[in-house]
Each structure stands twice: as C-alpha cells, then as structure tokens.
Amino acid sequence: MRPLVTILIIIGVAALQQVEAFSLTNNNTPQDRRSILQQIVTASATVVSLPSSPANALLLDNSSPDLPAFSGGIEEAKERFKLAIADIDDLLNNYDTISKSGGDNVRLYLGTQGVKSHMYGIMKVLKALKEEADDIVEYTEAMDSFEAYKNQAEGAAYQSMFVEHSSAKGTPESFLKTAKGDVVNLRKYMGDLAAQLHLDV
C-alpha cells in the first residue's frame, strides 16, 4: 500500500473516532459536528498537498517501465534521440550517485542493460535519421565516433563489476571513472549529431 494512502486511512479512522467521542461527551449540535469535520478535512487536504520527497531522484532504475521498440518513423526517431540525450545528461549530472550502485546502473542509462533508457537501440534510431543530416559524411563520422565511445563506456562499466575477481589491474572506481570519461565524449558527439539534424536540445 502506498504511504500516502496509509496516512489518509489513519486520518480517516482518527476523524471518525474524534467525531464519535465529541458527540458522546458533549451536548453538541449538528453545526458543532460539522465544524469538527471541516477542520479534519482541511488537515487532510494539507497532507495531500505536501510536496513529494526526492527519494526517487534518479530517472531510471529497474522498476522503470520498459520502452517500446523503435518503429522506424522519422519523427519518432528525432523525439527518441532527444530523449536519449536527456537520459545521458541525467547520467552525467548524477554520475556519482548512479555509479554508487555499480556498473549495471550506468549500463542501464547507456541502454546496454535492460530496456529502460532511450539509449536502448540508439544506433537504429541514428541510422534512420541519416538522410535528414546536413552533411551525411560528417554525420556518419560523428555517429561512428559516438558508437565507439558508447561501446567503450559499456565495456568499462561492465569490467567495474568483475575487476576485483580478475587479474586485471584497477578498481571498480577507476573503471567507472573511465566510463564517465567515455560518456562525456559520447555526449559531445550526440551534440554534433543533433546539430546536423537541427534538433533543439
């Protein structure tokens, strides 16, 4: 049961108990009882309107909904690419928090672990937009560089989960730091691709 629902149930039960006690111990008029109920309703409304806590500050986790497969349309591809950029920006802006959960959470944002991020299937999206680019040669070169850094970031994030049990040199933290550097670079190329497509991101 959601915490807010539980709170409202508790308030409701307490309200009924208070009204009943008030009616039994006092010679009250209906107006008095209505006044009590109005105060309780006001208090309940205050609880409902309280701002939600930032406990779920991250955009993605394993409980996030799966994304539908890319269907191939140009407008859908543009929108999906813009949302992928937003996912990468969220990853970079919250990298320390996200990476504390390990390499798999970084990979979740990269679209290489699960199907929660708009980065999932991103190469298919970018290839669908190739004909929309100002310069198809520059677009292709930027797309290839983007893919290379994406694969490197994926590899480093993946290795961070097993480096302590392998003969490879380094620590989970060092591999996650390397992955972040690759994400910074792939984000740069995403900007170049967006400029080729005249996308406002």
mmCIF file with all atom_site columns, C-alpha atoms in Angstrom:
data_model
loop_
_atom_site.group_PDB
_atom_site.id
_atom_site.type_symbol
_atom_site.label_atom_id
_atom_site.label_alt_id
_atom_site.label_comp_id
_atom_site.label_asym_id
_atom_site.label_entity_id
_atom_site.label_seq_id
_atom_site.pdbx_PDB_ins_code
_atom_site.Cartn_x
_atom_site.Cartn_y
_atom_site.Cartn_z
_atom_site.occupancy
_atom_site.B_iso_or_equiv
_atom_site.pdbx_formal_charge
_atom_site.auth_seq_id
_atom_site.auth_comp_id
_atom_site.auth_asym_id
_atom_site.auth_atom_id
_atom_site.pdbx_PDB_model_num
ATOM 1   C CA . MET A 1 1   ? 0.000   0.000   0.000   1.00 0.00 ? 1   MET A CA 1
ATOM 2   C CA . ARG A 1 2   ? 1.346   3.471   -0.836  1.00 0.00 ? 2   ARG A CA 1
ATOM 3   C CA . PRO A 1 3   ? 2.449   5.608   2.150   1.00 0.00 ? 3   PRO A CA 1
ATOM 4   C CA . LEU A 1 4   ? 0.047   8.458   1.269   1.00 0.00 ? 4   LEU A CA 1
ATOM 5   C CA . VAL A 1 5   ? -2.925  6.078   1.145   1.00 0.00 ? 5   VAL A CA 1
ATOM 6   C CA . THR A 1 6   ? -1.933  4.669   4.539   1.00 0.00 ? 6   THR A CA 1
ATOM 7   C CA . ILE A 1 7   ? -1.730  8.174   6.009   1.00 0.00 ? 7   ILE A CA 1
ATOM 8   C CA . LEU A 1 8   ? -5.162  9.092   4.677   1.00 0.00 ? 8   LEU A CA 1
ATOM 9   C CA . ILE A 1 9   ? -6.698  5.896   6.097   1.00 0.00 ? 9   ILE A CA 1
ATOM 10  C CA . ILE A 1 10  ? -5.205  6.674   9.504   1.00 0.00 ? 10  ILE A CA 1
ATOM 11  C CA . ILE A 1 11  ? -6.546  10.226  9.314   1.00 0.00 ? 11  ILE A CA 1
ATOM 12  C CA . GLY A 1 12  ? -9.990  8.934   8.352   1.00 0.00 ? 12  GLY A CA 1
ATOM 13  C CA . VAL A 1 13  ? -10.148 6.474   11.237  1.00 0.00 ? 13  VAL A CA 1
ATOM 14  C CA . ALA A 1 14  ? -8.943  9.092   13.685  1.00 0.00 ? 14  ALA A CA 1
ATOM 15  C CA . ALA A 1 15  ? -11.540 11.526  12.332  1.00 0.00 ? 15  ALA A CA 1
ATOM 16  C CA . LEU A 1 16  ? -14.410 9.117   12.929  1.00 0.00 ? 16  LEU A CA 1
ATOM 17  C CA . GLN A 1 17  ? -13.167 8.345   16.427  1.00 0.00 ? 17  GLN A CA 1
ATOM 18  C CA . GLN A 1 18  ? -12.851 12.032  17.226  1.00 0.00 ? 18  GLN A CA 1
ATOM 19  C CA . VAL A 1 19  ? -16.342 12.882  15.969  1.00 0.00 ? 19  VAL A CA 1
ATOM 20  C CA . GLU A 1 20  ? -17.833 9.942   17.871  1.00 0.00 ? 20  GLU A CA 1
ATOM 21  C CA . ALA A 1 21  ? -16.080 10.895  21.111  1.00 0.00 ? 21  ALA A CA 1
ATOM 22  C CA . PHE A 1 22  ? -17.053 14.512  20.663  1.00 0.00 ? 22  PHE A CA 1
ATOM 23  C CA . SER A 1 23  ? -20.707 13.571  20.190  1.00 0.00 ? 23  SER A CA 1
ATOM 24  C CA . LEU A 1 24  ? -20.801 11.253  23.211  1.00 0.00 ? 24  LEU A CA 1
ATOM 25  C CA . THR A 1 25  ? -19.101 13.528  25.729  1.00 0.00 ? 25  THR A CA 1
ATOM 26  C CA . ASN A 1 26  ? -20.760 16.784  24.791  1.00 0.00 ? 26  ASN A CA 1
ATOM 27  C CA . ASN A 1 27  ? -24.253 18.002  24.118  1.00 0.00 ? 27  ASN A CA 1
ATOM 28  C CA . ASN A 1 28  ? -23.367 19.158  20.619  1.00 0.00 ? 28  ASN A CA 1
ATOM 29  C CA . THR A 1 29  ? -25.388 20.496  17.749  1.00 0.00 ? 29  THR A CA 1
ATOM 30  C CA . PRO A 1 30  ? -25.024 19.304  14.139  1.00 0.00 ? 30  PRO A CA 1
ATOM 31  C CA . GLN A 1 31  ? -23.239 22.585  13.437  1.00 0.00 ? 31  GLN A CA 1
ATOM 32  C CA . ASP A 1 32  ? -20.594 21.715  16.044  1.00 0.00 ? 32  ASP A CA 1
ATOM 33  C CA . ARG A 1 33  ? -20.007 18.320  14.475  1.00 0.00 ? 33  ARG A CA 1
ATOM 34  C CA . ARG A 1 34  ? -19.764 19.863  11.003  1.00 0.00 ? 34  ARG A CA 1
ATOM 35  C CA . SER A 1 35  ? -17.144 22.301  12.331  1.00 0.00 ? 35  SER A CA 1
ATOM 36  C CA . ILE A 1 36  ? -15.030 19.430  13.645  1.00 0.00 ? 36  ILE A CA 1
ATOM 37  C CA . LEU A 1 37  ? -15.306 17.553  10.342  1.00 0.00 ? 37  LEU A CA 1
ATOM 38  C CA . GLN A 1 38  ? -14.349 20.669  8.384   1.00 0.00 ? 38  GLN A CA 1
ATOM 39  C CA . GLN A 1 39  ? -11.168 21.034  10.440  1.00 0.00 ? 39  GLN A CA 1
ATOM 40  C CA . ILE A 1 40  ? -10.264 17.399  9.802   1.00 0.00 ? 40  ILE A CA 1
ATOM 41  C CA . VAL A 1 41  ? -10.894 17.718  6.055   1.00 0.00 ? 41  VAL A CA 1
ATOM 42  C CA . THR A 1 42  ? -8.671  20.801  5.959   1.00 0.00 ? 42  THR A CA 1
ATOM 43  C CA . ALA A 1 43  ? -5.889  18.931  7.766   1.00 0.00 ? 43  ALA A CA 1
ATOM 44  C CA . SER A 1 44  ? -6.235  16.003  5.354   1.00 0.00 ? 44  SER A CA 1
ATOM 45  C CA . ALA A 1 45  ? -6.004  18.320  2.350   1.00 0.00 ? 45  ALA A CA 1
ATOM 46  C CA . THR A 1 46  ? -2.804  19.762  3.781   1.00 0.00 ? 46  THR A CA 1
ATOM 47  C CA . VAL A 1 47  ? -1.275  16.281  3.959   1.00 0.00 ? 47  VAL A CA 1
ATOM 48  C CA . VAL A 1 48  ? -2.279  15.530  0.358   1.00 0.00 ? 48  VAL A CA 1
ATOM 49  C CA . SER A 1 49  ? -0.757  18.778  -0.895  1.00 0.00 ? 49  SER A CA 1
ATOM 50  C CA . LEU A 1 50  ? 2.603   18.271  0.786   1.00 0.00 ? 50  LEU A CA 1
ATOM 51  C CA . PRO A 1 51  ? 5.433   18.148  -1.785  1.00 0.00 ? 51  PRO A CA 1
ATOM 52  C CA . SER A 1 52  ? 6.720   14.680  -2.544  1.00 0.00 ? 52  SER A CA 1
ATOM 53  C CA . SER A 1 53  ? 10.116  13.789  -1.199  1.00 0.00 ? 53  SER A CA 1
ATOM 54  C CA . PRO A 1 54  ? 13.053  13.487  -3.621  1.00 0.00 ? 54  PRO A CA 1
ATOM 55  C CA . ALA A 1 55  ? 13.653  9.877   -2.591  1.00 0.00 ? 55  ALA A CA 1
ATOM 56  C CA . ASN A 1 56  ? 13.263  8.718   -6.195  1.00 0.00 ? 56  ASN A CA 1
ATOM 57  C CA . ALA A 1 57  ? 15.554  11.387  -7.631  1.00 0.00 ? 57  ALA A CA 1
ATOM 58  C CA . LEU A 1 58  ? 17.000  9.176   -10.342 1.00 0.00 ? 58  LEU A CA 1
ATOM 59  C CA . LEU A 1 59  ? 15.234  8.953   -13.643 1.00 0.00 ? 59  LEU A CA 1
ATOM 60  C CA . LEU A 1 60  ? 15.890  5.263   -14.161 1.00 0.00 ? 60  LEU A CA 1
ATOM 61  C CA . ASP A 1 61  ? 16.012  2.130   -12.084 1.00 0.00 ? 61  ASP A CA 1
ATOM 62  C CA . ASN A 1 62  ? 14.991  -1.477  -12.575 1.00 0.00 ? 62  ASN A CA 1
ATOM 63  C CA . SER A 1 63  ? 11.388  -0.625  -11.730 1.00 0.00 ? 63  SER A CA 1
ATOM 64  C CA . SER A 1 64  ? 11.131  1.922   -14.549 1.00 0.00 ? 64  SER A CA 1
ATOM 65  C CA . PRO A 1 65  ? 8.822   0.902   -17.405 1.00 0.00 ? 65  PRO A CA 1
ATOM 66  C CA . ASP A 1 66  ? 10.274  -0.860  -20.429 1.00 0.00 ? 66  ASP A CA 1
ATOM 67  C CA . LEU A 1 67  ? 10.420  1.200   -23.602 1.00 0.00 ? 67  LEU A CA 1
ATOM 68  C CA . PRO A 1 68  ? 8.592   0.013   -26.708 1.00 0.00 ? 68  PRO A CA 1
ATOM 69  C CA . ALA A 1 69  ? 10.717  -0.966  -29.681 1.00 0.00 ? 69  ALA A CA 1
ATOM 70  C CA . PHE A 1 70  ? 11.576  1.783   -32.158 1.00 0.00 ? 70  PHE A CA 1
ATOM 71  C CA . SER A 1 71  ? 9.158   1.521   -35.075 1.00 0.00 ? 71  SER A CA 1
ATOM 72  C CA . GLY A 1 72  ? 11.251  3.386   -37.628 1.00 0.00 ? 72  GLY A CA 1
ATOM 73  C CA . GLY A 1 73  ? 9.478   6.710   -38.204 1.00 0.00 ? 73  GLY A CA 1
ATOM 74  C CA . ILE A 1 74  ? 11.497  9.903   -38.681 1.00 0.00 ? 74  ILE A CA 1
ATOM 75  C CA . GLU A 1 75  ? 9.585   11.994  -36.151 1.00 0.00 ? 75  GLU A CA 1
ATOM 76  C CA . GLU A 1 76  ? 9.688   9.188   -33.617 1.00 0.00 ? 76  GLU A CA 1
ATOM 77  C CA . ALA A 1 77  ? 13.431  8.858   -34.214 1.00 0.00 ? 77  ALA A CA 1
ATOM 78  C CA . LYS A 1 78  ? 14.011  12.581  -33.599 1.00 0.00 ? 78  LYS A CA 1
ATOM 79  C CA . GLU A 1 79  ? 11.998  12.521  -30.400 1.00 0.00 ? 79  GLU A CA 1
ATOM 80  C CA . ARG A 1 80  ? 13.701  9.349   -29.198 1.00 0.00 ? 80  ARG A CA 1
ATOM 81  C CA . PHE A 1 81  ? 17.129  10.821  -29.892 1.00 0.00 ? 81  PHE A CA 1
ATOM 82  C CA . LYS A 1 82  ? 16.286  13.971  -27.898 1.00 0.00 ? 82  LYS A CA 1
ATOM 83  C CA . LEU A 1 83  ? 15.106  11.808  -25.000 1.00 0.00 ? 83  LEU A CA 1
ATOM 84  C CA . ALA A 1 84  ? 18.311  9.746   -25.231 1.00 0.00 ? 84  ALA A CA 1
ATOM 85  C CA . ILE A 1 85  ? 20.321  12.950  -24.883 1.00 0.00 ? 85  ILE A CA 1
ATOM 86  C CA . ALA A 1 86  ? 18.260  13.832  -21.805 1.00 0.00 ? 86  ALA A CA 1
ATOM 87  C CA . ASP A 1 87  ? 18.996  10.391  -20.316 1.00 0.00 ? 87  ASP A CA 1
ATOM 88  C CA . ILE A 1 88  ? 22.730  10.856  -20.874 1.00 0.00 ? 88  ILE A CA 1
ATOM 89  C CA . ASP A 1 89  ? 22.575  14.337  -19.321 1.00 0.00 ? 89  ASP A CA 1
ATOM 90  C CA . ASP A 1 90  ? 20.854  12.812  -16.291 1.00 0.00 ? 90  ASP A CA 1
ATOM 91  C CA . LEU A 1 91  ? 23.576  10.181  -16.104 1.00 0.00 ? 91  LEU A CA 1
ATOM 92  C CA . LEU A 1 92  ? 26.355  12.772  -16.176 1.00 0.00 ? 92  LEU A CA 1
ATOM 93  C CA . ASN A 1 93  ? 24.625  15.163  -13.770 1.00 0.00 ? 93  ASN A CA 1
ATOM 94  C CA . ASN A 1 94  ? 24.077  12.373  -11.234 1.00 0.00 ? 94  ASN A CA 1
ATOM 95  C CA . TYR A 1 95  ? 27.030  10.163  -12.073 1.00 0.00 ? 95  TYR A CA 1
ATOM 96  C CA . ASP A 1 96  ? 28.455  9.802   -8.567  1.00 0.00 ? 96  ASP A CA 1
ATOM 97  C CA . THR A 1 97  ? 25.082  8.787   -7.138  1.00 0.00 ? 97  THR A CA 1
ATOM 98  C CA . ILE A 1 98  ? 24.230  6.453   -10.020 1.00 0.00 ? 98  ILE A CA 1
ATOM 99  C CA . SER A 1 99  ? 27.615  4.747   -10.117 1.00 0.00 ? 99  SER A CA 1
ATOM 100 C CA . LYS A 1 100 ? 27.488  4.021   -6.375  1.00 0.00 ? 100 LYS A CA 1
ATOM 101 C CA . SER A 1 101 ? 25.056  1.245   -7.261  1.00 0.00 ? 101 SER A CA 1
ATOM 102 C CA . GLY A 1 102 ? 27.675  -0.277  -9.566  1.00 0.00 ? 102 GLY A CA 1
ATOM 103 C CA . GLY A 1 103 ? 28.352  -0.617  -13.257 1.00 0.00 ? 103 GLY A CA 1
ATOM 104 C CA . ASP A 1 104 ? 24.972  -2.128  -14.071 1.00 0.00 ? 104 ASP A CA 1
ATOM 105 C CA . ASN A 1 105 ? 23.203  1.112   -13.169 1.00 0.00 ? 105 ASN A CA 1
ATOM 106 C CA . VAL A 1 106 ? 25.493  3.045   -15.517 1.00 0.00 ? 106 VAL A CA 1
ATOM 107 C CA . ARG A 1 107 ? 24.795  0.471   -18.209 1.00 0.00 ? 107 ARG A CA 1
ATOM 108 C CA . LEU A 1 108 ? 21.068  0.931   -17.594 1.00 0.00 ? 108 LEU A CA 1
ATOM 109 C CA . TYR A 1 109 ? 21.431  4.543   -18.724 1.00 0.00 ? 109 TYR A CA 1
ATOM 110 C CA . LEU A 1 110 ? 23.593  3.532   -21.679 1.00 0.00 ? 110 LEU A CA 1
ATOM 111 C CA . GLY A 1 111 ? 20.821  1.245   -22.895 1.00 0.00 ? 111 GLY A CA 1
ATOM 112 C CA . THR A 1 112 ? 23.046  -1.821  -22.744 1.00 0.00 ? 112 THR A CA 1
ATOM 113 C CA . GLN A 1 113 ? 21.421  -3.276  -19.633 1.00 0.00 ? 113 GLN A CA 1
ATOM 114 C CA . GLY A 1 114 ? 17.655  -3.599  -19.828 1.00 0.00 ? 114 GLY A CA 1
ATOM 115 C CA . VAL A 1 115 ? 15.296  -1.541  -21.985 1.00 0.00 ? 115 VAL A CA 1
ATOM 116 C CA . LYS A 1 116 ? 14.609  1.403   -19.673 1.00 0.00 ? 116 LYS A CA 1
ATOM 117 C CA . SER A 1 117 ? 16.740  4.128   -21.278 1.00 0.00 ? 117 SER A CA 1
ATOM 118 C CA . HIS A 1 118 ? 16.060  5.879   -24.579 1.00 0.00 ? 118 HIS A CA 1
ATOM 119 C CA . MET A 1 119 ? 19.636  4.914   -25.412 1.00 0.00 ? 119 MET A CA 1
ATOM 120 C CA . TYR A 1 120 ? 18.344  1.394   -25.991 1.00 0.00 ? 120 TYR A CA 1
ATOM 121 C CA . GLY A 1 121 ? 18.503  0.732   -29.735 1.00 0.00 ? 121 GLY A CA 1
ATOM 122 C CA . ILE A 1 122 ? 20.056  4.154   -30.318 1.00 0.00 ? 122 ILE A CA 1
ATOM 123 C CA . MET A 1 123 ? 22.119  3.100   -33.346 1.00 0.00 ? 123 MET A CA 1
ATOM 124 C CA . LYS A 1 124 ? 18.963  2.056   -35.189 1.00 0.00 ? 124 LYS A CA 1
ATOM 125 C CA . VAL A 1 125 ? 17.497  5.447   -34.366 1.00 0.00 ? 125 VAL A CA 1
ATOM 126 C CA . LEU A 1 126 ? 20.554  7.335   -35.608 1.00 0.00 ? 126 LEU A CA 1
ATOM 127 C CA . LYS A 1 127 ? 20.755  5.346   -38.823 1.00 0.00 ? 127 LYS A CA 1
ATOM 128 C CA . ALA A 1 128 ? 17.096  6.121   -39.514 1.00 0.00 ? 128 ALA A CA 1
ATOM 129 C CA . LEU A 1 129 ? 17.962  9.835   -39.324 1.00 0.00 ? 129 LEU A CA 1
ATOM 130 C CA . LYS A 1 130 ? 20.999  9.721   -41.614 1.00 0.00 ? 130 LYS A CA 1
ATOM 131 C CA . GLU A 1 131 ? 19.156  11.122  -44.633 1.00 0.00 ? 131 GLU A CA 1
ATOM 132 C CA . GLU A 1 132 ? 17.966  14.062  -42.531 1.00 0.00 ? 132 GLU A CA 1
ATOM 133 C CA . ALA A 1 133 ? 21.502  15.297  -41.844 1.00 0.00 ? 133 ALA A CA 1
ATOM 134 C CA . ASP A 1 134 ? 23.005  18.419  -43.421 1.00 0.00 ? 134 ASP A CA 1
ATOM 135 C CA . ASP A 1 135 ? 26.169  16.532  -44.352 1.00 0.00 ? 135 ASP A CA 1
ATOM 136 C CA . ILE A 1 136 ? 25.802  12.776  -44.466 1.00 0.00 ? 136 ILE A CA 1
ATOM 137 C CA . VAL A 1 137 ? 29.579  12.195  -44.368 1.00 0.00 ? 137 VAL A CA 1
ATOM 138 C CA . GLU A 1 138 ? 30.101  14.304  -41.243 1.00 0.00 ? 138 GLU A CA 1
ATOM 139 C CA . TYR A 1 139 ? 27.003  12.781  -39.700 1.00 0.00 ? 139 TYR A CA 1
ATOM 140 C CA . THR A 1 140 ? 28.277  9.253   -40.325 1.00 0.00 ? 140 THR A CA 1
ATOM 141 C CA . GLU A 1 141 ? 31.699  10.062  -38.874 1.00 0.00 ? 141 GLU A CA 1
ATOM 142 C CA . ALA A 1 142 ? 30.107  11.571  -35.743 1.00 0.00 ? 142 ALA A CA 1
ATOM 143 C CA . MET A 1 143 ? 27.788  8.563   -35.453 1.00 0.00 ? 143 MET A CA 1
ATOM 144 C CA . ASP A 1 144 ? 30.738  6.147   -35.664 1.00 0.00 ? 144 ASP A CA 1
ATOM 145 C CA . SER A 1 145 ? 32.662  8.092   -33.000 1.00 0.00 ? 145 SER A CA 1
ATOM 146 C CA . PHE A 1 146 ? 29.575  8.161   -30.791 1.00 0.00 ? 146 PHE A CA 1
ATOM 147 C CA . GLU A 1 147 ? 29.181  4.391   -31.128 1.00 0.00 ? 147 GLU A CA 1
ATOM 148 C CA . ALA A 1 148 ? 32.852  3.810   -30.306 1.00 0.00 ? 148 ALA A CA 1
ATOM 149 C CA . TYR A 1 149 ? 32.651  5.819   -27.080 1.00 0.00 ? 149 TYR A CA 1
ATOM 150 C CA . LYS A 1 150 ? 29.359  4.170   -26.163 1.00 0.00 ? 150 LYS A CA 1
ATOM 151 C CA . ASN A 1 151 ? 30.946  0.741   -26.533 1.00 0.00 ? 151 ASN A CA 1
ATOM 152 C CA . GLN A 1 152 ? 33.977  1.828   -24.514 1.00 0.00 ? 152 GLN A CA 1
ATOM 153 C CA . ALA A 1 153 ? 31.776  3.219   -21.730 1.00 0.00 ? 153 ALA A CA 1
ATOM 154 C CA . GLU A 1 154 ? 29.786  -0.023  -21.705 1.00 0.00 ? 154 GLU A CA 1
ATOM 155 C CA . GLY A 1 155 ? 32.976  -2.073  -21.533 1.00 0.00 ? 155 GLY A CA 1
ATOM 156 C CA . ALA A 1 156 ? 34.456  -0.080  -18.665 1.00 0.00 ? 156 ALA A CA 1
ATOM 157 C CA . ALA A 1 157 ? 31.193  -0.123  -16.693 1.00 0.00 ? 157 ALA A CA 1
ATOM 158 C CA . TYR A 1 158 ? 30.905  -3.878  -17.227 1.00 0.00 ? 158 TYR A CA 1
ATOM 159 C CA . GLN A 1 159 ? 34.507  -4.533  -16.163 1.00 0.00 ? 159 GLN A CA 1
ATOM 160 C CA . SER A 1 160 ? 33.994  -2.493  -12.997 1.00 0.00 ? 160 SER A CA 1
ATOM 161 C CA . MET A 1 161 ? 31.686  -5.231  -11.720 1.00 0.00 ? 161 MET A CA 1
ATOM 162 C CA . PHE A 1 162 ? 34.278  -8.002  -12.020 1.00 0.00 ? 162 PHE A CA 1
ATOM 163 C CA . VAL A 1 163 ? 37.704  -6.364  -11.702 1.00 0.00 ? 163 VAL A CA 1
ATOM 164 C CA . GLU A 1 164 ? 38.042  -7.349  -8.036  1.00 0.00 ? 164 GLU A CA 1
ATOM 165 C CA . HIS A 1 165 ? 37.724  -11.004 -9.007  1.00 0.00 ? 165 HIS A CA 1
ATOM 166 C CA . SER A 1 166 ? 40.003  -10.930 -12.037 1.00 0.00 ? 166 SER A CA 1
ATOM 167 C CA . SER A 1 167 ? 43.682  -10.443 -12.801 1.00 0.00 ? 167 SER A CA 1
ATOM 168 C CA . ALA A 1 168 ? 43.004  -7.070  -14.446 1.00 0.00 ? 168 ALA A CA 1
ATOM 169 C CA . LYS A 1 169 ? 44.612  -4.044  -12.848 1.00 0.00 ? 169 LYS A CA 1
ATOM 170 C CA . GLY A 1 170 ? 42.380  -1.369  -11.428 1.00 0.00 ? 170 GLY A CA 1
ATOM 171 C CA . THR A 1 171 ? 39.438  -0.916  -9.100  1.00 0.00 ? 171 THR A CA 1
ATOM 172 C CA . PRO A 1 172 ? 35.694  -0.614  -9.670  1.00 0.00 ? 172 PRO A CA 1
ATOM 173 C CA . GLU A 1 173 ? 36.055  3.118   -9.048  1.00 0.00 ? 173 GLU A CA 1
ATOM 174 C CA . SER A 1 174 ? 38.823  3.513   -11.637 1.00 0.00 ? 174 SER A CA 1
ATOM 175 C CA . PHE A 1 175 ? 36.816  1.673   -14.299 1.00 0.00 ? 175 PHE A CA 1
ATOM 176 C CA . LEU A 1 176 ? 33.704  3.728   -13.513 1.00 0.00 ? 176 LEU A CA 1
ATOM 177 C CA . LYS A 1 177 ? 35.806  6.888   -13.817 1.00 0.00 ? 177 LYS A CA 1
ATOM 178 C CA . THR A 1 178 ? 36.990  5.717   -17.234 1.00 0.00 ? 178 THR A CA 1
ATOM 179 C CA . ALA A 1 179 ? 33.393  5.001   -18.208 1.00 0.00 ? 179 ALA A CA 1
ATOM 180 C CA . LYS A 1 180 ? 32.400  8.535   -17.218 1.00 0.00 ? 180 LYS A CA 1
ATOM 181 C CA . GLY A 1 181 ? 35.092  9.984   -19.471 1.00 0.00 ? 181 GLY A CA 1
ATOM 182 C CA . ASP A 1 182 ? 33.716  7.941   -22.358 1.00 0.00 ? 182 ASP A CA 1
ATOM 183 C CA . VAL A 1 183 ? 30.173  9.144   -21.588 1.00 0.00 ? 183 VAL A CA 1
ATOM 184 C CA . VAL A 1 184 ? 31.393  12.758  -21.672 1.00 0.00 ? 184 VAL A CA 1
ATOM 185 C CA . ASN A 1 185 ? 32.853  12.137  -25.123 1.00 0.00 ? 185 ASN A CA 1
ATOM 186 C CA . LEU A 1 186 ? 29.797  10.335  -26.493 1.00 0.00 ? 186 LEU A CA 1
ATOM 187 C CA . ARG A 1 187 ? 27.637  13.223  -25.253 1.00 0.00 ? 187 ARG A CA 1
ATOM 188 C CA . LYS A 1 188 ? 29.790  15.614  -27.285 1.00 0.00 ? 188 LYS A CA 1
ATOM 189 C CA . TYR A 1 189 ? 29.117  13.601  -30.429 1.00 0.00 ? 189 TYR A CA 1
ATOM 190 C CA . MET A 1 190 ? 25.422  13.482  -29.612 1.00 0.00 ? 190 MET A CA 1
ATOM 191 C CA . GLY A 1 191 ? 25.537  17.276  -29.697 1.00 0.00 ? 191 GLY A CA 1
ATOM 192 C CA . ASP A 1 192 ? 27.240  17.190  -33.091 1.00 0.00 ? 192 ASP A CA 1
ATOM 193 C CA . LEU A 1 193 ? 24.604  14.787  -34.429 1.00 0.00 ? 193 LEU A CA 1
ATOM 194 C CA . ALA A 1 194 ? 21.787  16.934  -33.057 1.00 0.00 ? 194 ALA A CA 1
ATOM 195 C CA . ALA A 1 195 ? 23.265  19.986  -34.775 1.00 0.00 ? 195 ALA A CA 1
ATOM 196 C CA . GLN A 1 196 ? 23.366  18.097  -38.082 1.00 0.00 ? 196 GLN A CA 1
ATOM 197 C CA . LEU A 1 197 ? 19.662  17.371  -37.618 1.00 0.00 ? 197 LEU A CA 1
ATOM 198 C CA . HIS A 1 198 ? 18.773  20.888  -36.401 1.00 0.00 ? 198 HIS A CA 1
ATOM 199 C CA . LEU A 1 199 ? 17.367  19.475  -33.157 1.00 0.00 ? 199 LEU A CA 1
ATOM 200 C CA . ASP A 1 200 ? 16.848  21.842  -30.271 1.00 0.00 ? 200 ASP A CA 1
ATOM 201 C CA . VAL A 1 201 ? 18.449  20.056  -27.309 1.00 0.00 ? 201 VAL A CA 1
#
